[in-house]
């Protein structure tokens, strides 16, 4: 059975060129970059080349890039650094739709006595910069607002938001994990102090990320240890993965313009076709600026869990608008913040494409989705749909 991978916001496949580039560093090039002899120097140079490549993708200088273990670490490190910088500033501004790497951290800080302002979004997932203007004050340590939402792809006006934070003397961090490599980014266009990246959203391996730290911003170490990364992060570097991230960043930069157009057309075609063939279909964030690759769809009268199961049986990988933990369905905090009820969250699936997604795959995906929806509609009225799908329909839908 053909796998149709439409979950690229969760993670991406490793680009063969990236794999090729990293392999020598898992093999003969095993030296420690901190070593003074030739084998160490070769490794150090490879890390510096990766730094240049990652920097180029976001319009930054190489020395502003700090390699980390993942996007989550980058997010945590930025907030940690800002709070260390001025312990008298105990106010943080963020949004209700951030990734858990920010939300859980902010909730933890709230329990420790920090004051958190949670900015709202409207029904399209948009944020009003005036809300940030009203929220910041002279005790605001950091404003942390994502560049692109992972569930809907909706973009926030980070340059305008960074300027507002700067006026209040607060640091500005943006979680750009979903945006990097999908849309053009120029960190020098505004006073963005910190920007998080993650390699595995870019066709590089999991377990490596980066944090952009604006020139002149004093960084307070999140990981304390050796003098690696110019003394900004202790721990021997994950060399092969850093090299891979560098190569992935270069490939993403070279393909950016072309892929932006191609993937937007793929995604738009996907949505147009589905809307023409499936009634009661809503595109979340469909009327606002969003990532080119992301399609968050609410199938109004279709049980999302049943749809996901049927799609899985036909090889289609997508993700749900709600997470099922220990039998209880937790509605997506993003869709909830956009004013959707529990039912709508349950009936929402996210499809996300990439540089490797072909038109053929999307066409096949559409057929599977339409067939699955018809199947569920035909089962409606004869008992719980999920039970039917999960227990009676053991085999895949015929192609
Ligand atoms: N931020 C956003 C917006 C994400 O989508 C993700 C991953 O899904 C992360 C942060 C975390 O990145 P990582 O998996 O590299 O820790």
Tab-separated table of C-alpha atoms and ligand atoms in Angstrom:
chain	number	residue	atom	x	y	z
A	1	UNK	CA	0.000	0.000	0.000
A	2	UNK	CA	1.258	3.449	-0.960
A	3	UNK	CA	1.984	5.763	1.983
A	4	UNK	CA	0.653	9.252	1.419
A	5	UNK	CA	2.514	11.351	3.954
A	6	UNK	CA	0.545	14.528	4.635
A	7	UNK	CA	1.842	15.246	8.115
A	8	UNK	CA	4.910	17.355	7.442
A	9	UNK	CA	4.153	19.770	10.278
A	10	UNK	CA	4.683	16.821	12.631
A	11	UNK	CA	7.990	15.864	11.038
A	12	UNK	CA	9.552	15.490	7.603
A	13	UNK	CA	11.394	12.747	5.779
A	14	UNK	CA	15.173	12.943	5.680
A	15	UNK	CA	16.358	14.402	2.375
A	16	UNK	CA	18.772	11.873	0.758
A	17	UNK	CA	21.232	14.718	0.082
A	18	UNK	CA	21.145	15.629	3.762
A	19	UNK	CA	21.744	12.020	4.743
A	20	UNK	CA	24.696	11.832	2.367
A	21	UNK	CA	26.235	14.948	3.881
A	22	UNK	CA	25.910	13.761	7.482
A	23	UNK	CA	27.074	10.146	7.068
A	24	UNK	CA	30.870	10.786	7.140
A	25	UNK	CA	30.375	12.389	10.556
A	26	UNK	CA	28.869	9.169	11.884
A	27	UNK	CA	31.816	7.294	10.451
A	28	UNK	CA	35.427	8.400	9.901
A	29	UNK	CA	34.909	12.033	10.890
A	30	UNK	CA	34.228	11.247	14.536
A	31	UNK	CA	36.570	13.755	16.155
A	32	UNK	CA	35.552	16.119	18.911
A	33	UNK	CA	35.213	19.661	17.542
A	34	UNK	CA	36.935	20.999	20.659
A	35	UNK	CA	40.105	18.987	19.979
A	36	UNK	CA	43.132	20.915	18.759
A	37	UNK	CA	44.458	18.334	16.264
A	38	UNK	CA	43.492	18.104	12.586
A	39	UNK	CA	40.555	15.694	13.048
A	40	UNK	CA	38.995	18.126	15.521
A	41	UNK	CA	39.581	21.093	13.246
A	42	UNK	CA	37.834	19.391	10.312
A	43	UNK	CA	34.791	18.806	12.493
A	44	UNK	CA	34.863	22.361	13.806
A	45	UNK	CA	34.951	23.707	10.256
A	46	UNK	CA	31.960	21.553	9.331
A	47	UNK	CA	29.989	22.993	12.255
A	48	UNK	CA	30.911	26.509	11.206
A	49	UNK	CA	29.789	25.804	7.659
A	50	UNK	CA	26.470	24.541	9.027
A	51	UNK	CA	26.159	27.710	11.095
A	52	UNK	CA	26.667	29.837	7.978
A	53	UNK	CA	24.041	27.843	6.098
A	54	UNK	CA	21.425	28.065	8.852
A	55	UNK	CA	22.120	31.786	9.259
A	56	UNK	CA	21.699	32.380	5.521
A	57	UNK	CA	18.214	30.855	5.600
A	58	UNK	CA	16.960	33.571	7.972
A	59	UNK	CA	19.129	36.478	6.791
A	60	UNK	CA	21.368	36.372	9.873
A	61	UNK	CA	25.100	36.489	10.611
A	62	UNK	CA	26.628	33.066	11.430
A	63	UNK	CA	27.725	34.062	14.951
A	64	UNK	CA	24.081	34.706	15.892
A	65	UNK	CA	23.233	31.005	15.531
A	66	UNK	CA	23.409	28.718	18.564
A	67	UNK	CA	22.893	25.014	17.947
A	68	UNK	CA	20.552	23.283	20.387
A	69	UNK	CA	18.983	19.838	20.758
A	70	UNK	CA	15.542	20.771	19.351
A	71	UNK	CA	12.979	23.501	18.877
A	72	UNK	CA	11.704	22.913	22.394
A	73	UNK	CA	15.121	23.626	23.897
A	74	UNK	CA	15.435	26.774	21.785
A	75	UNK	CA	12.047	28.005	23.025
A	76	UNK	CA	12.891	27.232	26.647
A	77	UNK	CA	16.361	28.772	26.372
A	78	UNK	CA	15.082	32.087	24.978
A	79	UNK	CA	12.604	32.594	27.809
A	80	UNK	CA	15.131	31.450	30.405
A	81	UNK	CA	17.724	33.917	29.127
A	82	UNK	CA	15.298	36.854	29.150
A	83	UNK	CA	14.202	36.129	32.714
A	84	UNK	CA	17.800	35.784	33.913
A	85	UNK	CA	18.705	39.084	32.285
A	86	UNK	CA	16.574	41.240	34.538
A	87	UNK	CA	15.125	39.409	37.539
A	88	UNK	CA	12.929	42.431	38.362
A	89	UNK	CA	10.906	41.934	35.195
A	90	UNK	CA	8.391	39.241	36.034
A	91	UNK	CA	5.837	39.667	33.257
A	92	UNK	CA	5.655	37.541	30.118
A	93	UNK	CA	3.368	37.965	27.133
A	94	UNK	CA	2.482	35.067	24.892
A	95	UNK	CA	-0.571	33.715	23.066
A	96	UNK	CA	-3.138	31.015	23.663
A	97	UNK	CA	-2.121	29.204	20.483
A	98	UNK	CA	1.594	28.589	21.041
A	99	UNK	CA	3.203	25.162	20.929
A	100	UNK	CA	3.346	23.329	24.254
A	101	UNK	CA	7.092	24.119	24.407
A	102	UNK	CA	6.002	27.677	25.244
A	103	UNK	CA	2.638	27.086	26.911
A	104	UNK	CA	3.852	24.494	29.433
A	105	UNK	CA	6.880	26.612	30.251
A	106	UNK	CA	4.739	29.716	30.785
A	107	UNK	CA	2.302	27.755	32.948
A	108	UNK	CA	5.211	26.526	35.063
A	109	UNK	CA	6.492	30.079	35.430
A	110	UNK	CA	2.999	31.229	36.438
A	111	UNK	CA	3.051	28.663	39.258
A	112	UNK	CA	6.362	30.191	40.360
A	113	UNK	CA	4.782	33.649	40.593
A	114	UNK	CA	5.423	35.143	37.157
A	115	UNK	CA	2.623	37.157	35.622
A	116	UNK	CA	1.582	35.806	32.212
A	117	UNK	CA	-0.620	37.615	29.701
A	118	UNK	CA	-2.222	35.190	27.227
A	119	UNK	CA	-3.174	37.046	24.038
A	120	UNK	CA	-6.303	35.879	22.233
A	121	UNK	CA	-6.874	35.211	18.550
A	122	UNK	CA	-10.003	35.761	16.475
A	123	UNK	CA	-12.060	33.097	14.711
A	124	UNK	CA	-9.578	33.076	11.799
A	125	UNK	CA	-6.641	32.597	14.149
A	126	UNK	CA	-5.438	36.205	13.788
A	127	UNK	CA	-3.872	38.211	16.568
A	128	UNK	CA	-4.457	41.941	17.012
A	129	UNK	CA	-1.142	43.819	17.569
A	130	UNK	CA	-3.076	46.409	19.621
A	131	UNK	CA	-3.667	43.709	22.211
A	132	UNK	CA	0.095	43.398	22.602
A	133	UNK	CA	0.445	47.201	22.790
A	134	UNK	CA	-1.996	47.186	25.718
A	135	UNK	CA	-0.359	44.194	27.406
A	136	UNK	CA	3.311	45.262	27.569
A	137	UNK	CA	4.682	47.465	30.342
A	138	UNK	CA	7.975	48.238	32.034
A	139	UNK	CA	8.024	44.931	33.895
A	140	UNK	CA	7.578	42.813	30.763
A	141	UNK	CA	10.655	40.599	30.430
A	142	UNK	CA	9.821	38.882	27.168
A	143	UNK	CA	7.150	38.672	24.517
A	144	UNK	CA	7.097	35.236	22.910
A	145	UNK	CA	4.824	34.816	19.897
A	146	UNK	CA	5.097	32.200	17.194
A	147	UNK	CA	5.711	33.086	13.553
A	148	UNK	CA	3.385	30.420	12.125
A	149	UNK	CA	0.891	28.216	13.876
A	150	UNK	CA	1.597	24.498	13.659
A	151	UNK	CA	-2.082	23.476	13.441
A	152	UNK	CA	-3.545	26.056	11.077
A	153	UNK	CA	-0.435	27.576	9.489
A	154	UNK	CA	-1.762	31.069	10.309
A	155	UNK	CA	1.026	33.674	10.302
A	156	UNK	CA	1.482	36.351	12.945
A	157	UNK	CA	2.928	39.806	12.070
A	158	UNK	CA	6.118	39.214	14.025
A	159	UNK	CA	8.003	42.258	12.742
A	160	UNK	CA	5.285	44.597	13.998
A	161	UNK	CA	5.042	42.657	17.259
A	162	UNK	CA	8.840	42.763	17.762
A	163	UNK	CA	8.796	46.547	17.385
A	164	UNK	CA	6.068	46.843	20.032
A	165	UNK	CA	8.050	44.673	22.458
A	166	UNK	CA	11.198	46.719	21.819
A	167	UNK	CA	9.385	49.969	22.647
A	168	UNK	CA	8.524	48.495	26.042
A	169	UNK	CA	12.140	47.405	26.571
A	170	UNK	CA	11.139	43.738	26.491
A	171	UNK	CA	12.875	40.962	24.608
A	172	UNK	CA	11.022	39.506	21.633
A	173	UNK	CA	11.189	35.804	20.838
A	174	UNK	CA	9.467	34.047	17.983
A	175	UNK	CA	9.000	30.314	17.641
A	176	UNK	CA	9.600	29.979	13.909
A	177	UNK	CA	9.862	26.179	13.951
A	178	UNK	CA	7.021	25.804	11.425
A	179	UNK	CA	7.890	28.836	9.327
A	180	UNK	CA	11.590	28.304	8.623
A	181	UNK	CA	12.218	27.002	5.127
A	182	UNK	CA	8.568	27.481	4.099
A	183	UNK	CA	8.410	31.272	3.851
A	184	UNK	CA	11.147	33.913	3.434
A	185	UNK	CA	12.492	35.142	6.771
A	186	UNK	CA	14.710	38.144	7.366
A	187	UNK	CA	15.520	38.525	11.044
A	188	UNK	CA	17.164	41.876	10.429
A	189	UNK	CA	13.855	43.435	9.316
A	190	UNK	CA	12.852	44.104	12.938
A	191	UNK	CA	14.218	43.861	16.479
A	192	UNK	CA	13.621	40.123	16.858
A	193	UNK	CA	15.941	39.095	19.709
A	194	UNK	CA	15.464	35.329	19.592
A	195	UNK	CA	14.127	32.952	16.945
A	196	UNK	CA	13.720	29.179	17.329
A	197	UNK	CA	14.333	26.615	14.593
A	198	UNK	CA	14.073	22.839	14.463
A	199	UNK	CA	15.852	20.623	11.943
A	200	UNK	CA	13.317	17.822	11.669
A	201	UNK	CA	10.736	20.140	10.090
A	202	UNK	CA	13.274	20.826	7.345
A	203	UNK	CA	14.073	17.319	6.074
A	204	UNK	CA	16.951	16.884	8.538
A	205	UNK	CA	17.071	14.503	11.534
A	206	UNK	CA	15.228	14.861	14.822
A	207	UNK	CA	17.086	15.998	17.915
A	208	UNK	CA	18.809	19.120	16.629
A	209	UNK	CA	17.676	22.717	16.515
A	210	UNK	CA	19.002	26.234	16.683
A	211	UNK	CA	18.349	29.514	18.395
A	212	UNK	CA	19.046	32.813	16.668
A	213	UNK	CA	20.291	35.378	19.182
A	214	UNK	CA	20.431	38.932	17.878
A	215	UNK	CA	23.888	40.558	17.882
A	216	UNK	CA	24.372	42.551	21.058
A	217	UNK	CA	21.796	40.574	23.060
A	218	UNK	CA	23.422	39.087	26.147
A	219	UNK	CA	22.556	35.396	26.275
A	220	UNK	CA	22.317	33.656	29.621
A	221	UNK	CA	23.164	29.971	29.309
A	222	UNK	CA	20.332	27.492	29.588
A	223	UNK	CA	22.739	24.514	29.570
A	224	UNK	CA	25.760	25.138	31.743
A	225	UNK	CA	28.881	23.052	31.190
A	226	UNK	CA	31.825	23.145	28.781
A	227	UNK	CA	32.777	26.066	26.619
A	228	UNK	CA	31.098	24.801	23.442
A	229	UNK	CA	29.151	27.129	21.174
A	230	UNK	CA	31.366	30.074	22.183
A	231	UNK	CA	30.548	29.412	25.806
A	232	UNK	CA	26.786	29.737	25.241
A	233	UNK	CA	25.794	26.081	25.570
A	234	UNK	CA	27.626	23.317	27.368
A	235	UNK	CA	27.657	19.838	25.844
A	236	UNK	CA	29.610	18.205	23.051
A	237	UNK	CA	27.971	19.113	19.775
A	238	UNK	CA	25.699	16.681	17.901
A	239	UNK	CA	28.024	17.033	14.929
A	240	UNK	CA	26.386	14.813	12.298
A	241	UNK	CA	22.965	16.304	12.971
A	242	UNK	CA	24.287	19.861	12.965
A	243	UNK	CA	25.949	19.202	9.604
A	244	UNK	CA	22.642	17.743	8.394
A	245	UNK	CA	20.729	20.787	9.600
A	246	UNK	CA	23.152	23.020	7.718
A	247	UNK	CA	22.697	21.079	4.492
A	248	UNK	CA	18.915	21.033	4.943
A	249	UNK	CA	18.916	24.792	5.496
A	250	UNK	CA	20.913	25.317	2.314
A	251	UNK	CA	18.587	23.106	0.273
A	252	UNK	CA	15.527	24.821	1.739
A	253	UNK	CA	16.957	28.259	0.907
A	254	UNK	CA	17.755	27.308	-2.680
A	255	UNK	CA	14.295	25.804	-3.231
A	256	UNK	CA	12.319	28.374	-1.258
A	257	UNK	CA	10.870	30.598	-3.987
A	258	UNK	CA	9.972	27.746	-6.306
A	259	UNK	CA	8.530	25.573	-3.557
A	260	UNK	CA	6.526	28.411	-2.076
A	261	UNK	CA	4.662	28.699	-5.369
A	262	UNK	CA	4.447	24.960	-6.051
A	263	UNK	CA	3.311	23.881	-2.574
A	264	UNK	CA	0.801	26.747	-2.327
A	265	UNK	CA	-0.719	25.594	-5.623
A	266	UNK	CA	-0.816	21.975	-4.412
A	267	UNK	CA	-2.478	22.935	-1.145
A	268	UNK	CA	-4.954	25.314	-2.791
A	269	UNK	CA	-5.861	22.722	-5.415
A	270	UNK	CA	-6.379	20.150	-2.653
A	271	UNK	CA	-8.740	22.462	-0.789
A	272	UNK	CA	-10.680	23.571	-3.883
A	273	UNK	CA	-11.247	19.972	-4.968
A	274	UNK	CA	-12.298	18.802	-1.514
A	275	UNK	CA	-14.701	21.712	-1.087
A	276	UNK	CA	-16.239	20.930	-4.443
A	277	UNK	CA	-16.785	17.294	-3.519
A	278	UNK	CA	-17.482	17.382	0.217
A	279	UNK	CA	-20.245	19.504	1.694
A	280	UNK	CA	-19.929	21.226	5.066
A	281	UNK	CA	-16.178	21.552	4.854
A	282	UNK	CA	-14.487	24.474	6.566
A	283	UNK	CA	-10.878	25.630	6.130
A	284	UNK	CA	-9.490	26.938	9.385
A	285	UNK	CA	-7.582	30.144	8.768
A	286	UNK	CA	-8.475	29.855	5.081
A	287	UNK	CA	-9.175	33.581	4.714
A	288	UNK	CA	-5.949	34.878	6.257
A	289	UNK	CA	-2.217	34.724	5.556
A	290	UNK	CA	-0.900	31.276	6.347
A	291	UNK	CA	1.889	28.838	5.551
A	292	UNK	CA	1.804	27.485	1.996
A	293	UNK	CA	1.811	23.839	3.079
A	294	UNK	CA	-0.856	23.636	5.784
A	295	UNK	CA	-4.516	22.763	5.463
A	296	UNK	CA	-6.619	22.508	8.613
A	297	UNK	CA	-10.028	21.172	7.663
A	298	UNK	CA	-13.179	20.820	9.737
A	299	UNK	CA	-15.513	18.167	8.322
A	300	UNK	CA	-18.670	19.527	9.931
A	301	UNK	CA	-20.824	16.375	10.031
A	302	UNK	CA	-18.080	13.754	9.927
A	303	UNK	CA	-16.548	12.067	12.926
A	304	UNK	CA	-12.868	13.085	12.731
A	305	UNK	CA	-11.623	10.024	14.578
A	306	UNK	CA	-13.428	7.677	12.190
A	307	UNK	CA	-12.054	9.628	9.237
A	308	UNK	CA	-8.529	9.431	10.591
A	309	UNK	CA	-8.835	5.662	11.068
A	310	UNK	CA	-10.145	5.113	7.535
A	311	UNK	CA	-7.422	7.325	6.090
A	312	UNK	CA	-4.785	5.462	8.064
A	313	UNK	CA	-6.145	2.198	6.644
A	314	UNK	CA	-5.629	3.566	3.156
A	315	UNK	CA	-2.092	4.777	3.878
A	316	UNK	CA	-2.898	8.466	4.354
A	317	UNK	CA	-1.005	10.103	7.231
A	318	UNK	CA	-2.731	13.180	8.629
A	319	UNK	CA	-3.213	14.441	12.142
A	320	UNK	CA	-6.175	15.138	14.371
A	321	UNK	CA	-7.461	18.425	15.739
A	322	UNK	CA	-7.749	16.835	19.116
A	323	UNK	CA	-5.465	14.604	21.125
A	324	UNK	CA	-6.715	11.404	22.661
A	325	UNK	CA	-4.973	10.699	25.922
A	326	UNK	CA	-6.064	7.774	28.080
A	327	UNK	CA	-9.413	7.597	26.351
A	328	UNK	CA	-10.361	11.235	26.961
A	329	UNK	CA	-10.428	13.511	23.946
A	330	UNK	CA	-8.720	16.853	24.583
A	331	UNK	CA	-9.857	19.423	22.055
A	332	UNK	CA	-7.095	21.356	20.297
A	333	UNK	CA	-6.187	24.480	22.284
A	334	UNK	CA	-5.605	26.306	18.996
A	335	UNK	CA	-9.063	25.601	17.570
A	336	UNK	CA	-10.616	26.247	20.987
A	337	UNK	CA	-8.889	29.640	21.096
A	338	UNK	CA	-10.392	30.323	17.658
A	339	UNK	CA	-13.823	29.783	19.174
A	340	UNK	CA	-14.511	26.287	17.843
A	341	UNK	CA	-16.665	23.980	19.954
A	342	UNK	CA	-15.552	20.506	21.061
A	343	UNK	CA	-17.411	18.836	18.185
A	344	UNK	CA	-15.642	20.976	15.570
A	345	UNK	CA	-12.262	20.250	17.156
A	346	UNK	CA	-13.015	16.536	17.056
A	347	UNK	CA	-13.969	16.778	13.398
A	348	UNK	CA	-10.848	18.629	12.300
A	349	UNK	CA	-7.875	17.090	10.539
A	350	UNK	CA	-4.609	18.729	9.544
A	351	UNK	CA	-2.939	17.910	6.245
A	352	UNK	CA	0.554	19.326	5.728
A	353	UNK	CA	2.659	19.011	2.598
A	354	UNK	CA	6.350	19.428	1.803
A	355	UNK	CA	8.935	19.742	-0.927
A	356	UNK	CA	8.611	15.984	-1.430
A	357	UNK	CA	4.826	15.941	-1.849
A	358	UNK	CA	3.804	15.329	-5.450
A	359	UNK	CA	0.668	16.310	-7.339
A	360	UNK	CA	-0.044	12.614	-7.858
A	361	UNK	CA	0.050	11.962	-4.135
A	362	UNK	CA	-2.312	14.829	-3.465
A	363	UNK	CA	-4.695	13.551	-6.157
A	364	UNK	CA	-4.681	10.073	-4.606
A	365	UNK	CA	-5.139	11.595	-1.177
A	366	UNK	CA	-8.205	13.492	-2.346
A	367	UNK	CA	-9.783	10.270	-3.649
A	368	UNK	CA	-9.147	8.494	-0.330
A	369	UNK	CA	-10.578	11.391	1.665
A	370	UNK	CA	-13.713	11.644	-0.487
A	371	UNK	CA	-14.258	7.883	-0.312
A	372	UNK	CA	-13.751	7.811	3.449
A	373	UNK	CA	-16.213	10.657	3.952
A	374	UNK	CA	-18.814	8.870	1.778
A	375	UNK	CA	-18.259	5.674	3.751
A	376	UNK	CA	-18.781	7.410	7.078
A	377	UNK	CA	-21.885	9.186	5.801
A	378	UNK	CA	-23.323	5.863	4.623
A	379	UNK	CA	-22.725	4.368	8.082
A	380	UNK	CA	-24.328	7.275	9.924
A	381	UNK	CA	-27.518	6.368	11.690
A	382	UNK	CA	-26.486	2.765	12.271
A	383	UNK	CA	-24.554	3.095	15.523
A	384	UNK	CA	-21.387	4.838	16.645
A	385	UNK	CA	-19.334	5.563	13.551
A	386	UNK	CA	-15.948	5.017	15.153
A	387	UNK	CA	-16.948	1.543	16.324
A	388	UNK	CA	-18.088	0.623	12.818
A	389	UNK	CA	-14.907	1.890	11.288
A	390	UNK	CA	-12.519	0.509	13.852
A	391	UNK	CA	-14.064	-2.913	14.321
A	392	UNK	CA	-15.925	-3.844	11.156
A	393	UNK	CA	-13.665	-2.209	8.596
A	394	UNK	CA	-10.461	-4.051	9.282
A	395	UNK	CA	-9.150	-3.817	5.729
A	396	UNK	CA	-8.212	-0.736	3.785
A	397	UNK	CA	-10.690	0.990	1.508
A	398	UNK	CA	-10.103	-0.474	-1.975
A	399	UNK	CA	-8.129	1.925	-4.142
B	1	LIG	N1	7.305	24.837	18.100
B	1	LIG	C1	6.442	24.480	17.142
B	1	LIG	C2	5.556	25.522	16.533
B	1	LIG	C3	6.361	23.150	16.711
B	1	LIG	O1	5.491	22.802	15.771
B	1	LIG	C4	7.224	22.202	17.315
B	1	LIG	C5	7.147	20.771	16.927
B	1	LIG	O2	6.135	20.279	16.512
B	1	LIG	C6	8.118	22.628	18.297
B	1	LIG	C7	8.132	23.951	18.675
B	1	LIG	C8	9.048	21.681	18.974
B	1	LIG	O3	10.119	21.329	18.150
B	1	LIG	P1	10.986	20.033	18.494
B	1	LIG	O4	10.154	18.853	18.142
B	1	LIG	O5	12.218	20.152	17.663
B	1	LIG	O6	11.277	20.108	19.952
